[in-house]
Short mmCIF file of C-alpha atoms in Angstrom, two decimals:
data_model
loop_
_atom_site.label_atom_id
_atom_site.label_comp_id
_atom_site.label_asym_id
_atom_site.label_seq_id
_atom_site.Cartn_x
_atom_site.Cartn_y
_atom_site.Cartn_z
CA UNK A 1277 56.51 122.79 56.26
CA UNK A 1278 55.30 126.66 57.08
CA UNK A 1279 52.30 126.58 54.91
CA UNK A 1280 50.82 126.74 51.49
CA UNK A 1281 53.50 128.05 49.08
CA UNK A 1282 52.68 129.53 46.08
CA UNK A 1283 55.02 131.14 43.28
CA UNK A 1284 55.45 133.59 41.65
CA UNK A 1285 54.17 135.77 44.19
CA UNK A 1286 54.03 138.69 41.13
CA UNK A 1287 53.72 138.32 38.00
CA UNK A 1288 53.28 140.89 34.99
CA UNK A 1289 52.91 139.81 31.44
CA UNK A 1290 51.46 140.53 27.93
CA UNK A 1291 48.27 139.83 26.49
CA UNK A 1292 48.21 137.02 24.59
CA UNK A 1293 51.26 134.98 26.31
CA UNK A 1294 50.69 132.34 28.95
CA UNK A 1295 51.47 132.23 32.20
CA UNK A 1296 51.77 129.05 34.84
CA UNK A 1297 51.51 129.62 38.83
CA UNK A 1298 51.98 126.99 40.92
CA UNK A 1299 50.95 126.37 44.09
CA UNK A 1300 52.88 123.96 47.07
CA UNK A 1301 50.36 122.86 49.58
CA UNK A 1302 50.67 121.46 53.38
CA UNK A 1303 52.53 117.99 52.57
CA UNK A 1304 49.87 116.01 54.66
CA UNK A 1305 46.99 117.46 52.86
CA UNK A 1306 45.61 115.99 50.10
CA UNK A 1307 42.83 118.02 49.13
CA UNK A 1308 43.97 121.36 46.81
CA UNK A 1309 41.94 124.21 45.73
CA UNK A 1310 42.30 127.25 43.05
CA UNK A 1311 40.53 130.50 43.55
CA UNK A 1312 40.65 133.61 41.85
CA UNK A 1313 40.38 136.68 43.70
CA UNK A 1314 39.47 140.40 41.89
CA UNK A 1315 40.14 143.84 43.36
CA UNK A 1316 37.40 144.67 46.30
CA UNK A 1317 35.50 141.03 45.48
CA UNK A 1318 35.58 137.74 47.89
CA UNK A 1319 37.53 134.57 46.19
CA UNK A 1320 35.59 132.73 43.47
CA UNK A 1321 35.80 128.97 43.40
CA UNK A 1322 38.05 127.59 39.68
CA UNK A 1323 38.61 123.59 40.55
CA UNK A 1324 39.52 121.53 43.26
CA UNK A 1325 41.51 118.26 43.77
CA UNK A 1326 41.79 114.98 45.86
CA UNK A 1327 45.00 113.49 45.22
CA UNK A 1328 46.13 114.07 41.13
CA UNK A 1329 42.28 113.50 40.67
CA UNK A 1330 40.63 117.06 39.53
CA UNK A 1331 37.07 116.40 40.74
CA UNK A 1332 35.67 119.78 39.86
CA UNK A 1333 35.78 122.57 37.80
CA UNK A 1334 33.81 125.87 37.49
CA UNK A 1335 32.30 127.90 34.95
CA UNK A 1336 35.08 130.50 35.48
CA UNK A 1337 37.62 127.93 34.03
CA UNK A 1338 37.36 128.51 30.68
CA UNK A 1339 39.37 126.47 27.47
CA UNK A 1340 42.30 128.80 28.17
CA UNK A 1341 42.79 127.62 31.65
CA UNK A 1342 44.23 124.18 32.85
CA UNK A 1343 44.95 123.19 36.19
CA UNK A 1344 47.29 119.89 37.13
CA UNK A 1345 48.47 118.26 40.04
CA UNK A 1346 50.24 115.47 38.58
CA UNK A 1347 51.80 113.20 41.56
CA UNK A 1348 49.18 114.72 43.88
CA UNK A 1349 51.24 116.95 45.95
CA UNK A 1350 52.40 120.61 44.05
CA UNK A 1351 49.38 121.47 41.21
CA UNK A 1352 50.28 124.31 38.65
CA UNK A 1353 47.74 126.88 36.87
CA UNK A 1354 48.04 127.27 33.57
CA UNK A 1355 46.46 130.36 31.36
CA UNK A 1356 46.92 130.49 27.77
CA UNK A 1357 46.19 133.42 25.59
CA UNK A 1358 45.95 135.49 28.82
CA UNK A 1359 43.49 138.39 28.43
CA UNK A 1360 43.45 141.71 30.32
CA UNK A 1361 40.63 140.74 32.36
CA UNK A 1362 42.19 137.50 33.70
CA UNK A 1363 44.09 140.49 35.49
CA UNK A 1364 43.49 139.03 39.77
CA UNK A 1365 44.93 137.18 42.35
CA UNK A 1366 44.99 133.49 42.20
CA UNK A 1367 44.94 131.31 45.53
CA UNK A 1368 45.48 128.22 46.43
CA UNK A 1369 44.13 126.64 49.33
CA UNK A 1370 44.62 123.02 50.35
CA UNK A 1371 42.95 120.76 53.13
CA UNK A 1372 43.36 117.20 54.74
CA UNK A 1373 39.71 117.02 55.14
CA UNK A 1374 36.82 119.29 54.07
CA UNK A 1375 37.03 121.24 57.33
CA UNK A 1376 40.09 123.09 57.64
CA UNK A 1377 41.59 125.09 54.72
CA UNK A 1378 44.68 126.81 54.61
CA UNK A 1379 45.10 129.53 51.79
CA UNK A 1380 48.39 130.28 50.39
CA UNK A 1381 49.73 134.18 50.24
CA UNK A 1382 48.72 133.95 45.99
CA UNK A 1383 50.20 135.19 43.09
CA UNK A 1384 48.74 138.82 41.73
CA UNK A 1385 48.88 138.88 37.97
CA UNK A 1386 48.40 141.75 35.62
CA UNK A 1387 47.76 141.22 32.04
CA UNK A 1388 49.17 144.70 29.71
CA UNK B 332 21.01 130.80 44.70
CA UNK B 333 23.48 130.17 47.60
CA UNK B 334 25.01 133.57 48.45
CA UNK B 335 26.82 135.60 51.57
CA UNK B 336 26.14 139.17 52.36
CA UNK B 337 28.15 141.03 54.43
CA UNK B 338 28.32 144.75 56.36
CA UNK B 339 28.96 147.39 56.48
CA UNK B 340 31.04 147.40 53.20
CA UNK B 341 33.89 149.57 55.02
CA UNK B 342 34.53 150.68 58.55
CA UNK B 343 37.01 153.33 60.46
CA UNK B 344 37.18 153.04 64.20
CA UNK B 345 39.85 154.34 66.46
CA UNK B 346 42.47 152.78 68.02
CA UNK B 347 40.98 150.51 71.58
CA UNK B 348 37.80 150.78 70.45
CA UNK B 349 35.33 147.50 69.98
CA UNK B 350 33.26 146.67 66.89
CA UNK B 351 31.31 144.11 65.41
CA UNK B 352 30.94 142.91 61.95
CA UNK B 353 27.97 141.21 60.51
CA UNK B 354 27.12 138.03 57.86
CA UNK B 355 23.51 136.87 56.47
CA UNK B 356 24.17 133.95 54.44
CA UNK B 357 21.69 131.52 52.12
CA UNK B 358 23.42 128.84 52.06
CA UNK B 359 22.13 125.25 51.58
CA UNK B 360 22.81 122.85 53.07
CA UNK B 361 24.65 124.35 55.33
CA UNK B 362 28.03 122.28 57.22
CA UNK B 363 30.09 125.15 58.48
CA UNK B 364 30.71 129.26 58.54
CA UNK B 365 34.18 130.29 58.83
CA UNK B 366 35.67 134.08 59.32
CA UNK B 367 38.61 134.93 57.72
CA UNK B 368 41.20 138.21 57.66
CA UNK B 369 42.88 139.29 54.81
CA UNK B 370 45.61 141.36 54.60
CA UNK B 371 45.74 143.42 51.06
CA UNK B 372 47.93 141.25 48.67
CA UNK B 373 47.95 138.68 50.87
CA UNK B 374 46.04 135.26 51.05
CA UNK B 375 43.03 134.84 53.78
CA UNK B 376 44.41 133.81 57.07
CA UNK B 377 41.56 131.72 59.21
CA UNK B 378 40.10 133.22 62.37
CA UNK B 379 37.48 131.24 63.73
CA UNK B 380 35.57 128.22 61.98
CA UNK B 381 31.62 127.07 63.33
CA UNK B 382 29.63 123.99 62.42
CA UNK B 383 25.75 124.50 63.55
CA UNK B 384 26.00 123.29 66.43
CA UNK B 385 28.43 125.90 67.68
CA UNK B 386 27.18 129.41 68.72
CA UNK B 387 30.09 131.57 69.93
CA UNK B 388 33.55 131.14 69.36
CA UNK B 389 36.78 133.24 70.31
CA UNK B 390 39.94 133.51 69.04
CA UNK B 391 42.01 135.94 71.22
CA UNK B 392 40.33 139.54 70.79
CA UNK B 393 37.99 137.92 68.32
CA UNK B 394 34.84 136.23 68.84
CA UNK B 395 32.28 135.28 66.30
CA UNK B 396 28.78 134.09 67.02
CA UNK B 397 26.43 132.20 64.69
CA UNK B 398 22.85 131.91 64.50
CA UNK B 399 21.83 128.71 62.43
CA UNK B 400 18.38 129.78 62.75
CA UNK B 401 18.10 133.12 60.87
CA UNK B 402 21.52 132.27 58.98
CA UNK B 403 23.60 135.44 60.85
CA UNK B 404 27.09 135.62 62.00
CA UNK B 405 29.09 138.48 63.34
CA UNK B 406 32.83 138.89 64.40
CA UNK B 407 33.09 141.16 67.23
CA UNK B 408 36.48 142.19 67.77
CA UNK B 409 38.16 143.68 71.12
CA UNK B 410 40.59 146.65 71.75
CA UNK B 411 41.34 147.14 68.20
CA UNK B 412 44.51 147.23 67.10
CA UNK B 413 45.87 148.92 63.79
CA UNK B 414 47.25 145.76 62.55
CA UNK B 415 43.71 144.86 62.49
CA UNK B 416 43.18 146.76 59.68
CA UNK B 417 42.65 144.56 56.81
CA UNK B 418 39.39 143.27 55.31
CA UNK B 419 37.54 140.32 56.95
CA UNK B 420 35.72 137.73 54.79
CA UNK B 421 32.57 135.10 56.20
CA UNK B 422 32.94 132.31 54.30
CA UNK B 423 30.01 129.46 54.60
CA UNK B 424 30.74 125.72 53.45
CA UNK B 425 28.16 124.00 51.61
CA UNK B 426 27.64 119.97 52.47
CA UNK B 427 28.29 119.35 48.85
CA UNK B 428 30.79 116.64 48.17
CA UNK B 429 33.94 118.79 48.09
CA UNK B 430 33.00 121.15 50.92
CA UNK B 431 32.65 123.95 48.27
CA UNK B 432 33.17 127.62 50.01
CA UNK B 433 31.00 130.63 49.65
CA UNK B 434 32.73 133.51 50.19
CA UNK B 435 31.03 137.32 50.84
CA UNK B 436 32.82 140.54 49.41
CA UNK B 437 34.16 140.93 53.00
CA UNK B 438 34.71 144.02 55.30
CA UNK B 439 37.14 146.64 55.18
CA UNK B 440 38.28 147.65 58.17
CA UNK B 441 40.41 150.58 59.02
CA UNK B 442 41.61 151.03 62.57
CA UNK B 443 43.06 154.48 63.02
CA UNK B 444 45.17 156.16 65.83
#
């Protein structure tokens, strides 16, 4: 295990189709994290997991985005209807503990 | 409202030279301030992580100190090299359940020859 895998690393589509990322994090760590990452801004928090349990969920993550992590070990990102401005990175992070988080290399999409 | 603030925005220094980064933060309650570089298009790799009971902490040519009192950080960094060049992110946890991150808009830095 080399890290926090996430896939596709690229990803271009339409506006108005829906896309799914999904993210593969340390096997030992049970904690997972989505952030969403815009051109010259830090990472802004979307939801967070302890097992298959999502235990919260910002703002950001509006009706047209869903996050799983059914067995509690790989979570996918789902966005429906995507927009132009859902246009950013996406990055997942994933911890055993609060403490130490380990981000994944994310997947940059652009919506046409 | 807790935020980080970071400067400068962007920085060129030459090749060997030293330089030093700075973070104010407002976070509350505070558990932890990390310092993170990040490569453009890739994810934020860790670089040195503080609780507040830690002051100074190195990580090869790195070394960031904190300040718990006045809520300041820097990341000095040694003999720059130009795979330095990338931007470089303090993040501060918040004791809230999860841990939740703060993150600043980060420093560009661009080392030049």
């Amino acid at each position: 295990d080399t890290g926090v895998s996430q896939n596709p690393r690229h990803k271009i589509t339409k506006r108005g189709q829906n896309v799914t990322f999904r993210c593969d994090p340390i096997s030992e760590h049970n904690r997972l994290y989505w952030y969403r990452q815009t051109l010259g801004q830090g990472p802004e928090f979307l939801t967070y997991f302890q097992n298959e349990a999502q235990l919260e969920k910002s703002r950001l993550l509006s009706d047209r985005f869903s996050a799983e992590r059914p067995k509690g070990s790989f979570s996918t990102l789902e966005i429906q209807r995507t927009e132009q401005g859902d246009s950013a990175m996406y990055l997942c992070a994933s911890s055993l503990t609060g403490y130490g988080y380990t981000f994944g290399s994310g997947t940059r999409l652009t919506v046409v | 409202k807790n935020q980080v603030e970071q400067s400068p925005q962007s920085l060129i220094i030459l090749e060997g030279k030293n330089c030093t980064l700075q973070c104010n933060y407002t976070v509350s309650p505070f558990s932890n301030l990390r310092w993170y570089k990040q490569d453009t298009g890739r994810g934020p790799v860790s670089l040195t992580i503080m609780t507040f009971s830690e002051n100074t902490k190195s990580n090869g040519r790195y070394t960031a100190t904190l300040d718990a009192d006045t809520k300041q950080s820097s990341l000095h960094i040694t003999a720059s090299q130009l795979s330095d060049s990338a931007s470089y992110i303090c993040v501060v946890s918040a004791n809230t359940g999860f841990q939740k991150l703060v993150f600043g808009t980060g420093t560009r830095l661009l080392v030049s020859p």
